[in-house]
JSON list of C-alpha atoms in Angstrom, two decimals:
[
{"chain": "S", "resi": 1133, "resn": "MET", "atom": "CA", "xyz": [0.12, 0.02, -0.13]},
{"chain": "S", "resi": 1134, "resn": "GLY", "atom": "CA", "xyz": [3.19, 2.49, 0.55]},
{"chain": "S", "resi": 1135, "resn": "SER", "atom": "CA", "xyz": [3.91, 2.39, -3.04]},
{"chain": "S", "resi": 1136, "resn": "ASN", "atom": "CA", "xyz": [0.00, 3.42, -4.09]},
{"chain": "S", "resi": 1137, "resn": "GLU", "atom": "CA", "xyz": [0.25, 6.69, -1.77]},
{"chain": "S", "resi": 1138, "resn": "LYS", "atom": "CA", "xyz": [3.01, 8.38, -3.40]},
{"chain": "S", "resi": 1139, "resn": "PRO", "atom": "CA", "xyz": [1.09, 8.16, -6.84]},
{"chain": "S", "resi": 1140, "resn": "CYS", "atom": "CA", "xyz": [-2.12, 9.80, -4.61]},
{"chain": "S", "resi": 1141, "resn": "ARG", "atom": "CA", "xyz": [0.16, 12.58, -3.19]},
{"chain": "S", "resi": 1142, "resn": "ASN", "atom": "CA", "xyz": [1.39, 13.20, -6.47]},
{"chain": "S", "resi": 1143, "resn": "CYS", "atom": "CA", "xyz": [-2.14, 13.55, -7.90]},
{"chain": "S", "resi": 1144, "resn": "GLU", "atom": "CA", "xyz": [-3.39, 15.33, -5.08]},
{"chain": "S", "resi": 1145, "resn": "ALA", "atom": "CA", "xyz": [-0.90, 17.92, -5.92]},
{"chain": "S", "resi": 1146, "resn": "LEU", "atom": "CA", "xyz": [-0.96, 17.79, -9.53]},
{"chain": "S", "resi": 1147, "resn": "ARG", "atom": "CA", "xyz": [-4.84, 18.47, -9.18]},
{"chain": "S", "resi": 1148, "resn": "ALA", "atom": "CA", "xyz": [-4.54, 21.56, -6.93]},
{"chain": "S", "resi": 1149, "resn": "GLN", "atom": "CA", "xyz": [-2.00, 23.11, -9.10]},
{"chain": "S", "resi": 1150, "resn": "LEU", "atom": "CA", "xyz": [-4.41, 22.51, -11.98]},
{"chain": "S", "resi": 1151, "resn": "GLU", "atom": "CA", "xyz": [-7.43, 23.83, -9.99]},
{"chain": "S", "resi": 1152, "resn": "GLN", "atom": "CA", "xyz": [-5.27, 27.14, -9.21]},
{"chain": "S", "resi": 1153, "resn": "LYS", "atom": "CA", "xyz": [-4.48, 27.61, -13.11]},
{"chain": "S", "resi": 1154, "resn": "GLU", "atom": "CA", "xyz": [-8.10, 27.08, -13.80]},
{"chain": "S", "resi": 1155, "resn": "ALA", "atom": "CA", "xyz": [-9.08, 29.83, -10.86]},
{"chain": "S", "resi": 1156, "resn": "ILE", "atom": "CA", "xyz": [-6.11, 31.92, -12.54]},
{"chain": "S", "resi": 1157, "resn": "VAL", "atom": "CA", "xyz": [-7.35, 31.37, -16.25]},
{"chain": "S", "resi": 1158, "resn": "ASP", "atom": "CA", "xyz": [-11.05, 32.50, -15.04]},
{"chain": "S", "resi": 1159, "resn": "LYS", "atom": "CA", "xyz": [-9.86, 35.62, -13.16]},
{"chain": "S", "resi": 1160, "resn": "TYR", "atom": "CA", "xyz": [-8.13, 36.90, -16.36]},
{"chain": "S", "resi": 1161, "resn": "GLN", "atom": "CA", "xyz": [-11.16, 35.98, -18.58]},
{"chain": "S", "resi": 1162, "resn": "LYS", "atom": "CA", "xyz": [-13.19, 38.03, -16.53]},
{"chain": "S", "resi": 1163, "resn": "ILE", "atom": "CA", "xyz": [-10.21, 40.71, -16.68]},
{"chain": "S", "resi": 1164, "resn": "VAL", "atom": "CA", "xyz": [-10.29, 40.44, -20.67]},
{"chain": "S", "resi": 1165, "resn": "GLN", "atom": "CA", "xyz": [-14.29, 40.90, -20.66]},
{"chain": "S", "resi": 1166, "resn": "SER", "atom": "CA", "xyz": [-13.97, 43.86, -18.12]},
{"chain": "S", "resi": 1167, "resn": "GLN", "atom": "CA", "xyz": [-11.59, 45.35, -20.59]},
{"chain": "S", "resi": 1168, "resn": "ASN", "atom": "CA", "xyz": [-13.84, 44.82, -23.79]},
{"chain": "S", "resi": 1169, "resn": "GLU", "atom": "CA", "xyz": [-16.58, 45.63, -21.98]},
{"chain": "S", "resi": 1170, "resn": "LEU", "atom": "CA", "xyz": [-15.06, 49.26, -21.15]},
{"chain": "S", "resi": 1171, "resn": "LEU", "atom": "CA", "xyz": [-13.63, 49.38, -24.45]},
{"chain": "S", "resi": 1172, "resn": "GLN", "atom": "CA", "xyz": [-16.77, 49.01, -25.94]},
{"chain": "S", "resi": 1173, "resn": "ASP", "atom": "CA", "xyz": [-18.18, 51.77, -23.51]},
{"chain": "S", "resi": 1174, "resn": "LEU", "atom": "CA", "xyz": [-15.50, 54.06, -24.75]},
{"chain": "S", "resi": 1175, "resn": "THR", "atom": "CA", "xyz": [-16.40, 54.07, -28.29]},
{"chain": "S", "resi": 1176, "resn": "GLN", "atom": "CA", "xyz": [-19.91, 54.20, -27.90]},
{"chain": "S", "resi": 1177, "resn": "LYS", "atom": "CA", "xyz": [-19.87, 57.16, -25.72]},
{"chain": "S", "resi": 1178, "resn": "SER", "atom": "CA", "xyz": [-18.24, 60.50, -27.17]},
{"chain": "S", "resi": 1179, "resn": "PRO", "atom": "CA", "xyz": [-16.75, 62.88, -24.94]},
{"chain": "S", "resi": 1180, "resn": "TYR", "atom": "CA", "xyz": [-19.30, 65.56, -26.45]},
{"chain": "S", "resi": 1181, "resn": "THR", "atom": "CA", "xyz": [-22.52, 63.30, -25.07]},
{"chain": "S", "resi": 1182, "resn": "SER", "atom": "CA", "xyz": [-24.77, 65.28, -23.38]},
{"chain": "S", "resi": 1183, "resn": "GLY", "atom": "CA", "xyz": [-26.85, 63.38, -20.62]},
{"chain": "S", "resi": 1184, "resn": "SER", "atom": "CA", "xyz": [-23.53, 61.28, -19.20]},
{"chain": "S", "resi": 1185, "resn": "SER", "atom": "CA", "xyz": [-24.23, 60.64, -15.08]},
{"chain": "S", "resi": 1186, "resn": "ARG", "atom": "CA", "xyz": [-20.20, 60.69, -14.88]},
{"chain": "S", "resi": 1187, "resn": "LYS", "atom": "CA", "xyz": [-18.96, 63.14, -12.02]},
{"chain": "S", "resi": 1188, "resn": "GLN", "atom": "CA", "xyz": [-17.07, 65.93, -12.36]},
{"chain": "S", "resi": 1189, "resn": "SER", "atom": "CA", "xyz": [-14.05, 64.06, -11.01]},
{"chain": "S", "resi": 1190, "resn": "GLU", "atom": "CA", "xyz": [-14.29, 60.90, -13.25]},
{"chain": "S", "resi": 1191, "resn": "ASN", "atom": "CA", "xyz": [-14.22, 63.44, -16.44]},
{"chain": "S", "resi": 1192, "resn": "PHE", "atom": "CA", "xyz": [-10.18, 62.94, -16.72]},
{"chain": "S", "resi": 1193, "resn": "GLY", "atom": "CA", "xyz": [-8.35, 61.75, -19.64]},
{"chain": "S", "resi": 1194, "resn": "HIS", "atom": "CA", "xyz": [-10.42, 64.09, -22.08]},
{"chain": "S", "resi": 1195, "resn": "PHE", "atom": "CA", "xyz": [-7.29, 66.27, -22.76]},
{"chain": "S", "resi": 1196, "resn": "GLY", "atom": "CA", "xyz": [-8.29, 69.75, -23.99]},
{"chain": "S", "resi": 1197, "resn": "THR", "atom": "CA", "xyz": [-11.66, 69.62, -22.58]},
{"chain": "S", "resi": 1198, "resn": "SER", "atom": "CA", "xyz": [-13.54, 71.55, -20.16]},
{"chain": "S", "resi": 1199, "resn": "SER", "atom": "CA", "xyz": [-17.15, 70.48, -19.11]},
{"chain": "S", "resi": 1200, "resn": "SER", "atom": "CA", "xyz": [-20.00, 72.02, -17.52]},
{"chain": "S", "resi": 1201, "resn": "TYR", "atom": "CA", "xyz": [-22.41, 70.49, -15.43]},
{"chain": "S", "resi": 1202, "resn": "ASP", "atom": "CA", "xyz": [-25.77, 70.81, -14.26]},
{"chain": "S", "resi": 1203, "resn": "LEU", "atom": "CA", "xyz": [-27.47, 70.34, -10.92]},
{"chain": "S", "resi": 1204, "resn": "ASN", "atom": "CA", "xyz": [-27.78, 67.01, -11.38]},
{"chain": "S", "resi": 1205, "resn": "ASN", "atom": "CA", "xyz": [-24.46, 66.12, -12.29]},
{"chain": "S", "resi": 1206, "resn": "LYS", "atom": "CA", "xyz": [-24.83, 65.78, -15.69]},
{"chain": "S", "resi": 1207, "resn": "VAL", "atom": "CA", "xyz": [-22.51, 67.02, -18.54]},
{"chain": "S", "resi": 1208, "resn": "THR", "atom": "CA", "xyz": [-23.86, 69.66, -20.48]},
{"chain": "S", "resi": 1209, "resn": "ALA", "atom": "CA", "xyz": [-21.40, 70.92, -23.09]},
{"chain": "S", "resi": 1210, "resn": "PRO", "atom": "CA", "xyz": [-17.77, 70.56, -23.12]},
{"chain": "S", "resi": 1211, "resn": "LYS", "atom": "CA", "xyz": [-15.53, 73.22, -24.44]},
{"chain": "S", "resi": 1212, "resn": "THR", "atom": "CA", "xyz": [-12.01, 72.45, -26.19]},
{"chain": "S", "resi": 1213, "resn": "ARG", "atom": "CA", "xyz": [-9.32, 74.38, -25.50]},
{"chain": "S", "resi": 1214, "resn": "GLY", "atom": "CA", "xyz": [-5.88, 73.96, -27.87]},
{"chain": "S", "resi": 1215, "resn": "LYS", "atom": "CA", "xyz": [-5.40, 70.90, -29.80]},
{"chain": "S", "resi": 1216, "resn": "GLN", "atom": "CA", "xyz": [-8.82, 68.90, -30.12]},
{"chain": "S", "resi": 1217, "resn": "VAL", "atom": "CA", "xyz": [-9.90, 65.76, -28.32]},
{"chain": "S", "resi": 1218, "resn": "SER", "atom": "CA", "xyz": [-9.51, 63.37, -31.12]},
{"chain": "S", "resi": 1219, "resn": "LYS", "atom": "CA", "xyz": [-5.63, 63.43, -30.66]},
{"chain": "S", "resi": 1220, "resn": "SER", "atom": "CA", "xyz": [-6.93, 61.36, -27.57]},
{"chain": "S", "resi": 1221, "resn": "CYS", "atom": "CA", "xyz": [-6.35, 58.35, -29.99]},
{"chain": "S", "resi": 1222, "resn": "ARG", "atom": "CA", "xyz": [-2.33, 59.58, -30.33]},
{"chain": "S", "resi": 1223, "resn": "ALA", "atom": "CA", "xyz": [0.14, 56.40, -29.93]},
{"chain": "S", "resi": 1224, "resn": "PHE", "atom": "CA", "xyz": [3.74, 57.16, -29.57]},
{"chain": "S", "resi": 1225, "resn": "ILE", "atom": "CA", "xyz": [5.86, 54.58, -31.73]},
{"chain": "S", "resi": 1226, "resn": "GLY", "atom": "CA", "xyz": [9.57, 54.25, -30.97]},
{"chain": "S", "resi": 1227, "resn": "SER", "atom": "CA", "xyz": [12.44, 52.49, -32.18]},
{"chain": "S", "resi": 1228, "resn": "ILE", "atom": "CA", "xyz": [11.77, 53.97, -35.93]},
{"chain": "S", "resi": 1229, "resn": "THR", "atom": "CA", "xyz": [14.70, 52.65, -38.30]},
{"chain": "S", "resi": 1230, "resn": "ASP", "atom": "CA", "xyz": [15.27, 54.15, -41.52]},
{"chain": "S", "resi": 1231, "resn": "GLY", "atom": "CA", "xyz": [14.46, 51.18, -43.10]},
{"chain": "S", "resi": 1232, "resn": "ILE", "atom": "CA", "xyz": [10.69, 51.99, -42.06]},
{"chain": "S", "resi": 1233, "resn": "ASP", "atom": "CA", "xyz": [8.98, 54.55, -43.75]},
{"chain": "S", "resi": 1234, "resn": "LYS", "atom": "CA", "xyz": [5.30, 56.19, -43.38]},
{"chain": "S", "resi": 1235, "resn": "GLU", "atom": "CA", "xyz": [3.29, 53.82, -45.70]},
{"chain": "S", "resi": 1236, "resn": "THR", "atom": "CA", "xyz": [4.90, 50.61, -43.91]},
{"chain": "S", "resi": 1237, "resn": "LEU", "atom": "CA", "xyz": [4.44, 51.60, -40.40]},
{"chain": "S", "resi": 1238, "resn": "LYS", "atom": "CA", "xyz": [0.76, 52.63, -41.40]},
{"chain": "S", "resi": 1239, "resn": "LYS", "atom": "CA", "xyz": [0.53, 49.04, -43.09]},
{"chain": "S", "resi": 1240, "resn": "CYS", "atom": "CA", "xyz": [2.01, 47.34, -39.99]},
{"chain": "S", "resi": 1241, "resn": "LEU", "atom": "CA", "xyz": [0.06, 49.04, -37.36]},
{"chain": "S", "resi": 1242, "resn": "GLU", "atom": "CA", "xyz": [-3.37, 48.80, -39.26]},
{"chain": "S", "resi": 1243, "resn": "ASP", "atom": "CA", "xyz": [-2.67, 45.27, -39.72]},
{"chain": "S", "resi": 1244, "resn": "ALA", "atom": "CA", "xyz": [-2.14, 44.47, -36.41]},
{"chain": "S", "resi": 1245, "resn": "PHE", "atom": "CA", "xyz": [-4.48, 46.96, -34.45]},
{"chain": "S", "resi": 1246, "resn": "GLY", "atom": "CA", "xyz": [-7.09, 48.36, -36.93]},
{"chain": "S", "resi": 1247, "resn": "ALA", "atom": "CA", "xyz": [-7.27, 51.57, -39.14]},
{"chain": "S", "resi": 1248, "resn": "VAL", "atom": "CA", "xyz": [-4.96, 54.69, -38.43]},
{"chain": "S", "resi": 1249, "resn": "GLU", "atom": "CA", "xyz": [-5.80, 58.27, -39.46]},
{"chain": "S", "resi": 1250, "resn": "ASN", "atom": "CA", "xyz": [-2.29, 59.88, -39.85]},
{"chain": "S", "resi": 1251, "resn": "ILE", "atom": "CA", "xyz": [1.52, 59.16, -38.90]},
{"chain": "S", "resi": 1252, "resn": "ASP", "atom": "CA", "xyz": [3.85, 62.09, -37.95]},
{"chain": "S", "resi": 1253, "resn": "MET", "atom": "CA", "xyz": [7.42, 60.80, -38.20]},
{"chain": "S", "resi": 1254, "resn": "ILE", "atom": "CA", "xyz": [10.33, 62.44, -36.90]},
{"chain": "S", "resi": 1255, "resn": "PRO", "atom": "CA", "xyz": [13.67, 60.46, -37.99]},
{"chain": "S", "resi": 1256, "resn": "SER", "atom": "CA", "xyz": [15.91, 62.45, -36.01]},
{"chain": "S", "resi": 1257, "resn": "LYS", "atom": "CA", "xyz": [14.47, 61.20, -32.99]},
{"chain": "S", "resi": 1258, "resn": "ALA", "atom": "CA", "xyz": [13.79, 58.03, -34.21]},
{"chain": "S", "resi": 1259, "resn": "CYS", "atom": "CA", "xyz": [9.63, 57.72, -33.26]},
{"chain": "S", "resi": 1260, "resn": "ALA", "atom": "CA", "xyz": [6.85, 58.63, -34.77]},
{"chain": "S", "resi": 1261, "resn": "PHE", "atom": "CA", "xyz": [3.21, 59.30, -33.53]},
{"chain": "S", "resi": 1262, "resn": "ALA", "atom": "CA", "xyz": [-0.03, 57.30, -34.91]},
{"chain": "S", "resi": 1263, "resn": "ASP", "atom": "CA", "xyz": [-3.38, 58.88, -34.79]},
{"chain": "S", "resi": 1264, "resn": "PHE", "atom": "CA", "xyz": [-5.80, 55.85, -34.93]},
{"chain": "S", "resi": 1265, "resn": "ALA", "atom": "CA", "xyz": [-9.12, 55.87, -36.31]},
{"chain": "S", "resi": 1266, "resn": "THR", "atom": "CA", "xyz": [-11.00, 54.30, -33.15]},
{"chain": "S", "resi": 1267, "resn": "GLN", "atom": "CA", "xyz": [-10.39, 53.77, -29.41]},
{"chain": "S", "resi": 1268, "resn": "THR", "atom": "CA", "xyz": [-10.65, 50.11, -29.96]},
{"chain": "S", "resi": 1269, "resn": "ALA", "atom": "CA", "xyz": [-7.83, 50.21, -32.05]},
{"chain": "S", "resi": 1270, "resn": "TYR", "atom": "CA", "xyz": [-5.54, 52.76, -29.95]},
{"chain": "S", "resi": 1271, "resn": "HIS", "atom": "CA", "xyz": [-6.03, 50.42, -26.94]},
{"chain": "S", "resi": 1272, "resn": "ALA", "atom": "CA", "xyz": [-5.54, 47.21, -28.47]},
{"chain": "S", "resi": 1273, "resn": "ALA", "atom": "CA", "xyz": [-1.86, 48.78, -29.47]},
{"chain": "S", "resi": 1274, "resn": "VAL", "atom": "CA", "xyz": [-1.21, 50.57, -26.31]},
{"chain": "S", "resi": 1275, "resn": "SER", "atom": "CA", "xyz": [-2.10, 47.38, -24.54]},
{"chain": "S", "resi": 1276, "resn": "GLU", "atom": "CA", "xyz": [-0.16, 45.07, -26.46]},
{"chain": "S", "resi": 1277, "resn": "GLY", "atom": "CA", "xyz": [2.80, 47.44, -26.32]},
{"chain": "S", "resi": 1278, "resn": "ALA", "atom": "CA", "xyz": [4.64, 46.69, -29.63]},
{"chain": "S", "resi": 1279, "resn": "VAL", "atom": "CA", "xyz": [4.16, 45.57, -32.92]},
{"chain": "S", "resi": 1280, "resn": "CYS", "atom": "CA", "xyz": [6.57, 44.17, -35.25]},
{"chain": "S", "resi": 1281, "resn": "CYS", "atom": "CA", "xyz": [7.39, 45.75, -38.63]},
{"chain": "S", "resi": 1282, "resn": "THR", "atom": "CA", "xyz": [9.54, 44.69, -41.15]},
{"chain": "S", "resi": 1283, "resn": "GLY", "atom": "CA", "xyz": [11.43, 42.25, -38.59]},
{"chain": "S", "resi": 1284, "resn": "ILE", "atom": "CA", "xyz": [12.29, 45.10, -35.76]},
{"chain": "S", "resi": 1285, "resn": "ALA", "atom": "CA", "xyz": [10.02, 45.11, -32.96]},
{"chain": "S", "resi": 1286, "resn": "LEU", "atom": "CA", "xyz": [8.66, 48.85, -32.46]},
{"chain": "S", "resi": 1287, "resn": "SER", "atom": "CA", "xyz": [7.32, 50.19, -29.27]},
{"chain": "S", "resi": 1288, "resn": "VAL", "atom": "CA", "xyz": [3.79, 51.71, -29.27]},
{"chain": "S", "resi": 1289, "resn": "GLU", "atom": "CA", "xyz": [3.08, 53.44, -26.01]},
{"chain": "S", "resi": 1290, "resn": "ARG", "atom": "CA", "xyz": [0.58, 55.95, -24.72]},
{"chain": "S", "resi": 1291, "resn": "VAL", "atom": "CA", "xyz": [1.53, 59.90, -25.57]},
{"chain": "S", "resi": 1292, "resn": "ARG", "atom": "CA", "xyz": [2.56, 61.39, -22.60]},
{"chain": "S", "resi": 1293, "resn": "ARG", "atom": "CA", "xyz": [1.59, 64.97, -22.60]},
{"chain": "S", "resi": 1294, "resn": "PRO", "atom": "CA", "xyz": [4.04, 67.41, -21.54]},
{"chain": "S", "resi": 1295, "resn": "LYS", "atom": "CA", "xyz": [3.46, 69.26, -18.20]},
{"chain": "S", "resi": 1296, "resn": "PRO", "atom": "CA", "xyz": [2.23, 72.82, -18.66]},
{"chain": "S", "resi": 1297, "resn": "ARG", "atom": "CA", "xyz": [5.04, 75.95, -18.22]},
{"chain": "S", "resi": 1298, "resn": "ARG", "atom": "CA", "xyz": [4.60, 78.20, -15.75]}
]
């Protein structure tokens, strides 16, 4: 009977590990589902939509806007300052080499994530800025964090806005 106990313990340990892995996978799937729902909400709701029940403190992330709120904490009319809100789909692309031109980069990004409206290349800094057509494409690119273009891994990051000068 002693020889039968060892496989049982191994089986129990393996079963426990499998249950842990399944629990982790379940949690991951819930996270992915929540992310997809949030992305869907972002693409369906424009920052210009009136009647939103968001509180003023939750209105961060819309660069260049300030909104008015009525007595019920509803957004009434955002006002734009400086650059338009459409730049919120702008991503930084790093590690650009001389062999990657604007069209090649655009095709790589569109194949991997979705439509790209515009690309601003800065060869002297070995980087570029891409304006994605949709929030979904933008979030997919930033979440992935990289794209392979002509065999070279390029970083994809959120644009960090410079702090205002005083």
